[in-house]
Coordinates of C-alpha atoms in Angstrom, one line a residue:
M300 CA 25.8 102.7 15.2
I301 CA 22.1 101.9 14.8
I302 CA 20.4 104.0 12.2
R303 CA 16.6 104.0 12.4
M304 CA 14.7 106.5 10.4
A305 CA 11.5 107.2 8.6
E306 CA 11.0 109.4 5.6
K307 CA 8.5 110.3 3.0
F308 CA 10.2 109.7 -0.4
I309 CA 8.7 111.5 -3.4
D310 CA 9.6 110.3 -6.9
I311 CA 9.1 113.6 -8.6
L312 CA 9.8 112.5 -12.1
G313 CA 8.2 109.1 -11.7
K314 CA 11.2 107.5 -13.3
L315 CA 12.5 105.5 -10.3
P316 CA 12.9 102.0 -11.6
V317 CA 11.0 99.2 -9.9
Q318 CA 12.3 95.7 -10.1
E319 CA 9.9 92.8 -9.7
V320 CA 10.9 90.0 -7.4
T321 CA 8.9 86.9 -6.6
A322 CA 9.5 84.6 -3.7
L323 CA 7.8 81.5 -2.4
V324 CA 6.5 81.7 1.1
G325 CA 8.9 80.0 3.6
E326 CA 11.7 80.2 1.1
P327 CA 14.6 82.8 0.8
A328 CA 13.9 86.1 -0.9
Y329 CA 16.6 88.3 -2.5
L330 CA 16.1 92.0 -3.0
P331 CA 18.6 93.5 -5.5
C332 CA 20.4 96.8 -4.9
D333 CA 23.0 98.3 -7.2
I334 CA 25.8 99.7 -5.0
T335 CA 28.4 100.1 -7.8
P336 CA 29.7 103.8 -7.7
A337 CA 29.2 105.9 -10.8
K338 CA 32.7 107.4 -10.5
E339 CA 35.9 105.5 -10.3
G340 CA 37.5 105.7 -6.9
D341 CA 34.2 106.5 -5.2
T342 CA 33.1 104.4 -2.2
V343 CA 29.8 103.5 -0.5
H344 CA 29.2 105.2 2.8
L345 CA 25.7 104.1 3.8
I346 CA 23.1 101.6 2.5
L347 CA 19.5 101.9 3.8
W348 CA 16.5 99.7 3.2
F349 CA 13.0 101.0 3.6
R350 CA 9.6 99.4 3.4
E351 CA 7.1 101.7 1.9
D352 CA 3.5 102.0 3.2
R353 CA 0.5 102.6 0.9
N354 CA 0.6 106.3 1.8
G355 CA 4.2 106.6 0.6
T356 CA 5.8 106.7 4.1
S357 CA 8.9 104.6 4.4
A358 CA 10.4 103.1 7.6
S359 CA 14.0 101.8 7.7
I360 CA 14.3 98.1 8.3
Y361 CA 17.9 97.4 7.5
S362 CA 21.2 99.4 7.2
V363 CA 24.8 98.9 6.2
D364 CA 27.0 101.7 7.7
A365 CA 30.5 102.0 6.2
R366 CA 31.1 105.7 6.9
D367 CA 34.3 105.2 9.0
R368 CA 35.4 101.8 7.7
D369 CA 35.7 99.6 4.7
L370 CA 32.4 98.2 3.4
T371 CA 33.6 94.7 4.2
Y372 CA 33.6 95.6 7.8
A373 CA 30.6 97.8 7.7
E374 CA 28.2 97.8 10.7
K375 CA 24.9 96.1 9.9
W376 CA 21.5 96.6 11.6
S377 CA 18.2 94.8 11.1
D378 CA 14.9 95.9 12.6
D379 CA 13.7 93.3 15.2
E380 CA 10.1 94.1 14.2
A381 CA 10.9 93.4 10.5
F382 CA 13.4 90.8 9.3
S383 CA 15.5 90.7 12.5
T384 CA 18.1 88.0 12.2
R385 CA 16.6 86.6 9.0
A386 CA 18.2 89.4 6.9
T387 CA 21.7 89.3 5.4
F388 CA 23.4 91.8 3.1
L389 CA 25.2 90.0 0.2
Q390 CA 27.6 92.7 -1.1
D391 CA 29.6 90.2 -3.2
K392 CA 26.6 89.5 -5.5
Q393 CA 26.2 91.3 -8.7
P394 CA 24.1 93.3 -8.0
A395 CA 24.3 93.3 -4.3
M396 CA 21.3 91.8 -2.6
L397 CA 19.4 91.8 0.7
G398 CA 18.7 88.2 1.5
I399 CA 15.8 87.3 3.7
D400 CA 15.3 83.8 5.0
H401 CA 11.8 82.2 5.4
I402 CA 9.9 85.0 3.8
R403 CA 6.4 85.5 5.1
E404 CA 3.2 86.2 3.2
D405 CA 2.7 89.6 5.0
E406 CA 6.2 90.7 3.9
A407 CA 5.1 91.2 0.3
G408 CA 5.3 94.9 -0.7
I409 CA 7.5 97.8 -2.1
Y410 CA 11.0 98.0 -0.7
R411 CA 13.4 100.9 -1.4
C412 CA 17.2 100.8 -1.3
R413 CA 19.0 104.1 -0.8
V414 CA 22.8 104.1 -1.4
E415 CA 24.9 107.1 -0.3
F416 CA 28.4 107.5 -1.8
Q417 CA 31.4 109.5 -0.5
V418 CA 31.4 111.7 -3.7
G419 CA 28.6 110.6 -6.0
Q420 CA 24.9 111.3 -5.9
T421 CA 22.7 109.3 -3.6
R422 CA 21.0 106.5 -5.6
N423 CA 17.4 105.1 -4.9
S424 CA 15.9 101.9 -6.4
K425 CA 12.7 100.1 -5.7
V426 CA 11.8 96.4 -5.5
N427 CA 8.3 95.0 -5.6
L428 CA 8.3 91.8 -3.7
S429 CA 5.5 89.4 -4.4
V430 CA 5.2 86.4 -2.0
I431 CA 3.7 83.3 -3.5
V432 CA 1.6 81.1 -1.3
R433 CA 0.8 77.5 -2.1
P434 CA -2.8 76.3 -1.8
L435 CA -3.3 75.1 1.7
T436 CA -6.4 72.8 1.2
V437 CA -8.3 71.2 -1.6
N438 CA -11.4 69.1 -1.0
I439 CA -14.1 67.3 -3.1
E440 CA -17.2 68.0 -1.1
G441 CA -19.6 65.3 0.0
A442 CA -19.1 61.6 0.6
N443 CA -17.4 59.4 -2.0
E444 CA -20.6 57.5 -2.7
P445 CA -21.7 55.3 -5.8
L446 CA -22.7 57.2 -8.9
S447 CA -25.5 56.1 -11.3
S448 CA -24.3 55.5 -14.8
E449 CA -25.5 58.1 -17.4
K450 CA -26.8 60.4 -14.7
R451 CA -25.4 64.0 -14.5
Y452 CA -23.9 65.2 -11.3
D453 CA -22.5 68.6 -10.2
L454 CA -19.4 67.8 -8.2
V455 CA -18.0 70.6 -6.0
C456 CA -14.3 71.1 -5.2
T457 CA -13.0 73.9 -2.9
T458 CA -9.5 75.2 -2.4
S459 CA -8.2 78.0 -0.2
G460 CA -5.0 79.8 0.9
S461 CA -3.3 80.3 -2.4
R462 CA -1.8 83.7 -3.4
P463 CA -2.4 84.4 -6.2
L464 CA -5.6 82.4 -6.7
A465 CA -5.0 78.7 -7.5
N466 CA -5.9 77.1 -10.8
V467 CA -8.3 74.3 -10.2
T468 CA -8.4 71.4 -12.7
W469 CA -10.3 68.1 -12.8
F470 CA -8.9 64.8 -14.1
L471 CA -10.3 61.3 -14.7
E472 CA -7.1 59.4 -14.4
S473 CA -4.9 61.2 -16.9
Q474 CA -7.7 62.8 -18.9
M475 CA -8.4 66.4 -18.2
L476 CA -12.2 67.2 -17.8
T477 CA -13.2 70.6 -19.1
H478 CA -16.9 71.0 -18.1
S479 CA -16.3 73.0 -14.9
K480 CA -17.0 76.5 -13.7
D481 CA -15.0 78.4 -11.0
T482 CA -16.1 81.1 -8.6
T483 CA -14.1 82.9 -5.9
T484 CA -15.1 84.4 -2.6
S485 CA -15.0 88.2 -2.1
D486 CA -11.9 88.0 0.1
G487 CA -10.1 86.0 -2.6
N488 CA -9.2 83.2 -0.2
T489 CA -11.4 80.4 -1.5
T490 CA -12.0 79.1 -5.0
T491 CA -14.9 76.8 -5.8
S492 CA -15.0 74.6 -8.9
V493 CA -18.2 72.9 -10.0
L494 CA -17.7 70.0 -12.5
S495 CA -20.6 68.7 -14.6
F496 CA -19.9 65.0 -14.7
T497 CA -21.7 62.0 -16.2
A498 CA -20.2 58.7 -15.2
S499 CA -20.4 55.6 -17.5
K500 CA -20.0 52.0 -16.7
S501 CA -16.4 52.0 -17.9
D502 CA -15.5 54.6 -15.3
A503 CA -15.9 52.2 -12.4
G504 CA -12.6 51.8 -10.5
K505 CA -11.1 54.9 -12.1
R506 CA -9.8 57.8 -10.0
L507 CA -11.3 61.3 -10.2
F508 CA -8.9 64.1 -9.2
C509 CA -9.5 67.7 -8.2
R510 CA -6.1 69.5 -8.3
A511 CA -5.2 73.0 -7.1
Q512 CA -2.0 74.7 -8.2
N513 CA -0.6 78.2 -7.8
P514 CA -0.2 79.5 -11.4
I515 CA 3.2 81.0 -10.7
M516 CA 4.8 78.1 -8.9
N517 CA 6.3 75.1 -10.6
S518 CA 5.8 73.0 -7.6
Q519 CA 3.5 69.9 -7.6
A520 CA -0.2 70.6 -7.2
I521 CA -2.2 69.4 -4.2
E522 CA -5.1 67.2 -4.9
D523 CA -8.1 65.3 -3.5
V524 CA -9.2 62.1 -5.2
W525 CA -12.3 59.9 -5.4
L526 CA -12.2 56.2 -6.4
L527 CA -15.3 55.9 -8.5
E528 CA -18.0 53.3 -7.9
V529 CA -20.5 53.3 -10.8
Q530 CA -23.9 51.6 -10.6
Y531 CA -25.9 50.8 -13.7
V532 CA -29.0 49.0 -15.0
P533 CA -28.3 45.3 -15.6
E534 CA -26.9 44.3 -18.9
T535 CA -28.3 41.0 -19.9
T536 CA -27.7 38.5 -22.6
I537 CA -29.7 35.3 -23.3
R538 CA -27.8 32.3 -24.4
L539 CA -29.1 28.9 -25.7
G540 CA -27.5 25.9 -24.0
T541 CA -24.1 25.3 -25.4
S542 CA -24.9 21.7 -26.3
L543 CA -28.0 22.7 -28.4
D544 CA -28.1 23.5 -32.1
P545 CA -30.6 26.4 -32.6
N546 CA -31.3 25.0 -36.1
A547 CA -32.1 21.5 -35.0
I548 CA -34.6 21.8 -32.2
K549 CA -37.5 19.4 -32.7
E550 CA -40.8 18.9 -30.9
G551 CA -40.2 16.8 -27.8
S552 CA -36.7 18.2 -27.2
D553 CA -35.6 19.7 -23.9
V554 CA -34.3 23.2 -24.2
Y555 CA -32.5 25.3 -21.7
F556 CA -31.3 29.0 -21.6
D557 CA -28.8 30.9 -19.5
C558 CA -29.1 34.5 -18.7
L559 CA -25.7 36.2 -18.6
I560 CA -25.8 39.4 -16.4
Q561 CA -23.5 42.3 -15.6
A562 CA -24.9 44.5 -13.0
E563 CA -23.9 46.9 -10.2
P564 CA -25.4 46.5 -7.7
P565 CA -26.1 42.8 -8.2
V566 CA -29.6 41.9 -9.4
Y567 CA -32.2 40.9 -6.8
K568 CA -34.5 39.2 -9.4
V569 CA -34.2 37.5 -12.8
E570 CA -37.4 37.3 -14.9
W571 CA -38.0 35.2 -18.1
R572 CA -40.4 36.3 -20.8
H573 CA -41.9 34.5 -23.8
Q574 CA -43.4 36.8 -26.5
G575 CA -43.3 39.6 -23.9
K576 CA -45.3 37.7 -21.2
S577 CA -43.7 36.7 -18.0
L578 CA -43.0 33.0 -17.4
S579 CA -43.6 31.3 -14.0
H580 CA -42.0 28.2 -12.6
N581 CA -44.3 25.3 -13.4
I582 CA -42.9 21.8 -13.3
T583 CA -46.2 20.2 -14.5
Q584 CA -46.1 22.3 -17.6
G585 CA -42.4 21.6 -18.1
V586 CA -41.2 25.2 -17.2
I587 CA -38.3 25.1 -14.7
I588 CA -36.7 28.4 -13.6
S589 CA -33.6 28.2 -11.4
N590 CA -31.4 31.1 -10.6
Q591 CA -30.4 32.5 -14.0
S592 CA -31.4 29.4 -16.0
L593 CA -34.7 28.5 -17.8
V594 CA -35.5 24.9 -18.8
L595 CA -38.3 23.9 -21.2
Q596 CA -39.1 20.2 -21.1
G597 CA -40.6 18.5 -24.2
V598 CA -41.1 21.6 -26.3
N599 CA -43.8 21.8 -29.0
R600 CA -44.6 24.4 -31.6
R601 CA -46.4 26.5 -29.0
H602 CA -43.1 27.1 -27.3
A603 CA -41.7 28.8 -30.5
G604 CA -41.1 32.5 -30.4
N605 CA -39.0 35.2 -28.8
Y606 CA -37.5 34.7 -25.3
T607 CA -35.9 37.4 -23.2
C608 CA -34.4 37.6 -19.7
V609 CA -34.7 40.6 -17.5
G610 CA -32.4 41.5 -14.6
H611 CA -33.8 43.8 -11.9
N612 CA -31.6 45.9 -9.5
T613 CA -32.0 49.2 -7.7
E614 CA -30.9 51.1 -10.9
G615 CA -33.7 49.6 -13.0
D616 CA -34.7 46.7 -15.3
G617 CA -32.4 45.5 -18.1
E618 CA -34.0 43.2 -20.7
S619 CA -31.9 41.2 -23.1
R620 CA -32.2 41.2 -26.9
P621 CA -34.7 38.5 -27.9
F622 CA -33.7 35.0 -28.8
Y623 CA -36.1 33.4 -31.3
L624 CA -36.6 29.7 -30.5
N625 CA -37.4 27.9 -33.7
V626 CA -39.1 24.6 -33.0
M627 CA -39.1 22.1 -35.9
F628 CA -41.9 19.7 -36.5
A629 CA -43.2 17.3 -39.1
P630 CA -46.3 18.3 -41.1
T631 CA -49.8 18.2 -39.6
C632 CA -53.1 19.1 -41.1
K633 CA -54.2 22.7 -40.9
P634 CA -57.5 23.0 -39.1
N635 CA -60.9 24.3 -40.5
Q636 CA -60.5 22.9 -44.0
N637 CA -63.3 21.8 -46.2
K638 CA -63.5 18.0 -45.6
Y639 CA -66.4 17.2 -48.0
H640 CA -66.5 17.7 -51.7
G641 CA -69.7 17.0 -53.6
V642 CA -69.1 16.2 -57.2
A643 CA -71.1 14.5 -60.0
K644 CA -69.8 11.7 -62.1
Q645 CA -67.4 12.8 -64.8
E646 CA -67.1 16.2 -63.0
K647 CA -63.6 17.3 -62.0
A648 CA -63.1 18.3 -58.4
S649 CA -60.2 20.4 -57.1
V650 CA -59.3 19.4 -53.6
T651 CA -56.8 21.6 -51.7
C652 CA -54.7 20.2 -48.8
Q653 CA -52.9 22.6 -46.4
V654 CA -50.5 21.6 -43.7
D655 CA -48.5 23.2 -40.9
A656 CA -44.8 22.3 -41.1
N657 CA -41.4 23.7 -39.9
P658 CA -39.4 23.8 -42.0
P659 CA -42.1 24.6 -44.6
E660 CA -40.2 22.8 -47.4
V661 CA -42.5 19.8 -47.8
D662 CA -43.2 17.0 -50.4
F663 CA -46.8 15.8 -50.9
H664 CA -48.3 12.6 -52.1
W665 CA -52.0 11.6 -52.4
T666 CA -53.9 8.3 -52.2
F667 CA -57.5 7.4 -52.9
N668 CA -59.3 5.0 -50.5
N669 CA -62.7 3.4 -50.8
S670 CA -64.2 0.2 -49.4
A671 CA -62.4 -1.9 -52.0
E672 CA -59.0 -0.5 -52.7
S673 CA -56.3 2.2 -51.9
V674 CA -54.4 3.7 -54.9
N675 CA -51.8 6.4 -55.3
L676 CA -52.8 9.5 -57.3
E677 CA -50.5 10.1 -60.2
Q678 CA -48.3 13.2 -59.8
K679 CA -49.7 14.7 -63.0
H680 CA -52.9 15.3 -61.2
V681 CA -51.2 17.1 -58.3
K682 CA -49.8 20.6 -58.1
S683 CA -47.9 21.6 -54.9
Q684 CA -46.4 24.9 -53.7
G685 CA -45.0 25.4 -50.2
I686 CA -47.4 24.0 -47.7
T687 CA -50.3 23.7 -50.1
S688 CA -51.1 20.9 -52.5
T689 CA -54.1 20.7 -54.9
A690 CA -55.3 17.4 -56.4
S691 CA -57.6 17.2 -59.4
Y692 CA -60.0 14.2 -59.2
T693 CA -62.8 13.1 -61.4
P694 CA -65.1 10.2 -60.3
M695 CA -66.3 8.2 -63.3
I696 CA -68.3 5.4 -61.7
E697 CA -69.9 4.8 -58.3
M698 CA -66.8 3.1 -56.9
D699 CA -64.8 6.3 -57.6
Y700 CA -66.5 7.9 -54.6
G701 CA -64.5 7.6 -51.4
T702 CA -61.7 9.5 -49.5
L703 CA -58.7 11.3 -50.8
L704 CA -55.8 11.2 -48.3
C705 CA -53.1 13.9 -48.4
W706 CA -49.6 13.1 -46.9
A707 CA -46.7 15.4 -46.5
R708 CA -43.1 15.1 -45.2
N709 CA -40.2 17.5 -44.5
R710 CA -36.7 16.9 -43.2
I711 CA -38.0 16.4 -39.7
G712 CA -40.3 13.5 -40.6
H713 CA -43.4 12.1 -42.2
Q714 CA -46.9 13.3 -41.4
Q715 CA -48.3 10.8 -38.9
T716 CA -52.0 11.3 -39.7
P717 CA -53.1 12.2 -43.2
C718 CA -55.5 15.0 -44.2
A719 CA -58.8 13.3 -45.3
Y720 CA -61.1 14.7 -47.9
H721 CA -64.4 12.9 -48.6
I722 CA -65.5 12.8 -52.2
I723 CA -69.3 12.3 -52.2
P724 CA -72.0 12.5 -54.9
A725 CA -73.1 16.1 -55.2
G726 CA -76.7 16.7 -54.1
R727 CA -79.1 19.3 -52.8
P728 CA -78.3 20.6 -49.3
D729 CA -80.2 19.4 -46.2
V730 CA -82.9 21.3 -44.6
V731 CA -81.9 24.0 -42.1
H732 CA -82.8 23.4 -38.4
N733 CA -83.1 25.1 -35.0
C734 CA -84.8 28.2 -36.5
T735 CA -85.9 30.9 -34.1
T736 CA -87.3 34.5 -34.2
S737 CA -86.1 37.4 -32.1
N738 CA -86.1 41.2 -31.8
T739 CA -89.8 41.3 -32.8
S740 CA -91.2 44.8 -33.3
K741 CA -94.3 46.3 -35.0
H742 CA -92.6 46.2 -38.4
S743 CA -89.7 43.7 -38.2
F744 CA -88.2 40.5 -36.7
V745 CA -85.0 38.5 -36.9
V746 CA -84.8 34.9 -38.1
R747 CA -81.8 32.7 -37.2
C748 CA -81.3 29.0 -38.3
S749 CA -78.5 26.4 -38.1
P750 CA -77.3 25.1 -41.6
G751 CA -77.5 21.5 -42.5
F752 CA -75.2 19.4 -44.7
D753 CA -74.3 21.4 -47.8
G754 CA -74.6 18.4 -50.2
G755 CA -70.8 18.5 -50.9
L756 CA -71.1 22.0 -52.5
S757 CA -71.0 25.6 -51.3
Q758 CA -74.5 26.5 -50.2
S759 CA -76.5 29.7 -49.7
F760 CA -79.8 30.5 -48.0
L761 CA -83.1 31.9 -49.1
L762 CA -86.0 33.3 -47.0
E763 CA -89.6 34.0 -48.0
V764 CA -92.1 35.7 -45.8
R765 CA -95.8 35.1 -46.7
E766 CA -98.9 36.7 -45.2
S767 CA -100.6 33.8 -43.4
S768 CA -104.1 34.1 -44.7
S769 CA -103.5 35.3 -48.3
Q770 CA -100.0 33.7 -48.8
E771 CA -98.9 36.9 -50.5
V772 CA -95.1 37.2 -50.5
K773 CA -94.1 40.2 -48.3
A774 CA -90.3 39.6 -48.2
N775 CA -87.7 37.7 -50.2
M776 CA -83.9 37.7 -49.5
S777 CA -80.7 35.6 -49.8
E778 CA -77.8 35.4 -47.4
S779 CA -74.5 33.4 -47.2
Q780 CA -75.6 32.3 -43.7
P781 CA -79.1 31.5 -42.4
H782 CA -79.4 34.8 -40.5
F783 CA -82.0 37.3 -41.7
N784 CA -83.2 40.7 -40.7
V785 CA -86.8 41.2 -42.0
N786 CA -88.2 44.8 -42.1
N787 CA -91.0 46.8 -43.6
L788 CA -93.8 44.5 -42.4
E789 CA -97.3 45.5 -41.3
A790 CA -98.0 45.8 -37.6
G791 CA -100.1 43.2 -35.9
S792 CA -99.9 40.7 -38.7
L793 CA -99.2 36.9 -38.8
Y794 CA -96.7 35.4 -41.3
Q795 CA -95.3 32.1 -42.5
V796 CA -91.6 32.1 -42.9
F797 CA -90.0 29.7 -45.4
V798 CA -86.2 29.1 -45.1
Y799 CA -84.4 27.2 -47.9
A800 CA -80.8 26.1 -48.4
Y801 CA -79.6 25.8 -52.0
N802 CA -76.4 25.0 -54.0
D803 CA -75.6 24.2 -57.6
K804 CA -77.6 21.0 -57.4
G805 CA -80.8 22.5 -56.3
R806 CA -82.8 23.7 -53.3
S807 CA -83.6 21.9 -50.1
E808 CA -87.1 21.4 -48.7
P809 CA -88.2 24.5 -46.7
M810 CA -88.2 24.9 -43.0
V811 CA -91.5 26.7 -42.2
I812 CA -92.0 28.7 -39.0
Q813 CA -94.7 31.1 -37.8
A814 CA -93.9 34.7 -36.9
G815 CA -95.8 37.9 -36.3
T816 CA -95.3 41.6 -35.7
L817 CA -96.5 43.5 -32.6
S818 CA -99.8 45.3 -32.7
P819 CA -100.0 49.0 -32.2
P820 CA -101.3 50.2 -28.8
E821 CA -105.2 50.6 -28.7
K822 CA -106.6 54.1 -28.3
Q823 CA -108.2 54.9 -24.9
L824 CA -111.7 56.7 -25.1
T825 CA -112.8 58.8 -22.2
S826 CA -116.4 60.2 -21.7
E827 CA -117.1 63.8 -20.7

């Protein structure tokens, strides 16, 4: 007998128990129903399963009819529009169960089991069936393209189909990444996760996973994966040639460098710099650039300093830490030293010698040369410190005038050409020459001269301005150089200018020049 019925069941006291059952879509589901009689000897006559609608109306979907037979041989009916042949009543289970094969997502809901007994009171129980759906898709949006190192990206992963909503997690290999935010569409079907991600050079070749997993299921998550390709600014290191000792490079040596580069993408250009200035390939000057190597032929002290190499790729320019090239050389004279020392007989002169040397630890010795002999100065007359040596010398007779020669040496070698200092009898300075006047105005002019020989002593310069007719002194001034600005003169006047050089031995003869100031403009008279 087929029993199909519909009813509106009202739980007046609201005490009807509801049992929670969870099933995975596509897998079997089991809905429990207690069919054990309350009284001994009582038997089950009829079991009905209903599916409740939201408005409380129930429609029968399955029945077990044992009213005229033993329960073992009861007649079973399953609604073709519901479970059909997928439903089986399992009366031997404790409690008994309605088993449904291949449960579907739309079969989730409230089910009621009504059991009628021969003697006892009818029993109703409810089951809330939740159907769990695996995530159907997961996808990291966009193309798996190279990422720039240390640049922040917002990577987007979407998943859909899960019931309840899937949990989305990000992993870099086995490390979980936590800087992500999730949103869900209004229909609850799609979850979007946005990961804030900054790649580093060390991430190249690692796998980035987006995984979606139903929070109730223990089954394996589904995932999408990117194999990371990370691009970065070239990392460069400058290295001196392996056969070279950085502490033993002398003038005249050949030096070469290698530039070691790590870059992705590869560099398209390698640049070499000396003291921050770019070097160019120039064979005639001994600069040879080839691929990632730099050769300096026959270096000298001008080649000393900091060298760097720069790798250029599409991510930027990477400059190495500087390598200081220390070029050793034997001592040489420092330029712009006072070469002439005027001194009187029995007057002591202090002559200072300075050299350039690398390393600067040097030893000095001095000799005196004149037309008749060459003798070494005793060390008690010499004081040396670093690259400076001072000799005390006192000429006693005419033959004691000549040339002091200063020699130095360091561990690189001896000074090839000595520093020469001429000891001459001290005298008055020579006359200045090449005197000119300029910037003439009504009350001023400028006088410039070239100095003559200083007589072997430090010299200064004196200027006197005299009115041409009266020879009255109108200006008097001294300067360390023969350059004078003469002011406060009368307009339209002629002057004689006397320029002297003087030192401790006296004053030179004057250089006399004529100069004048401009006349004021004449007044213009007009007749009525």
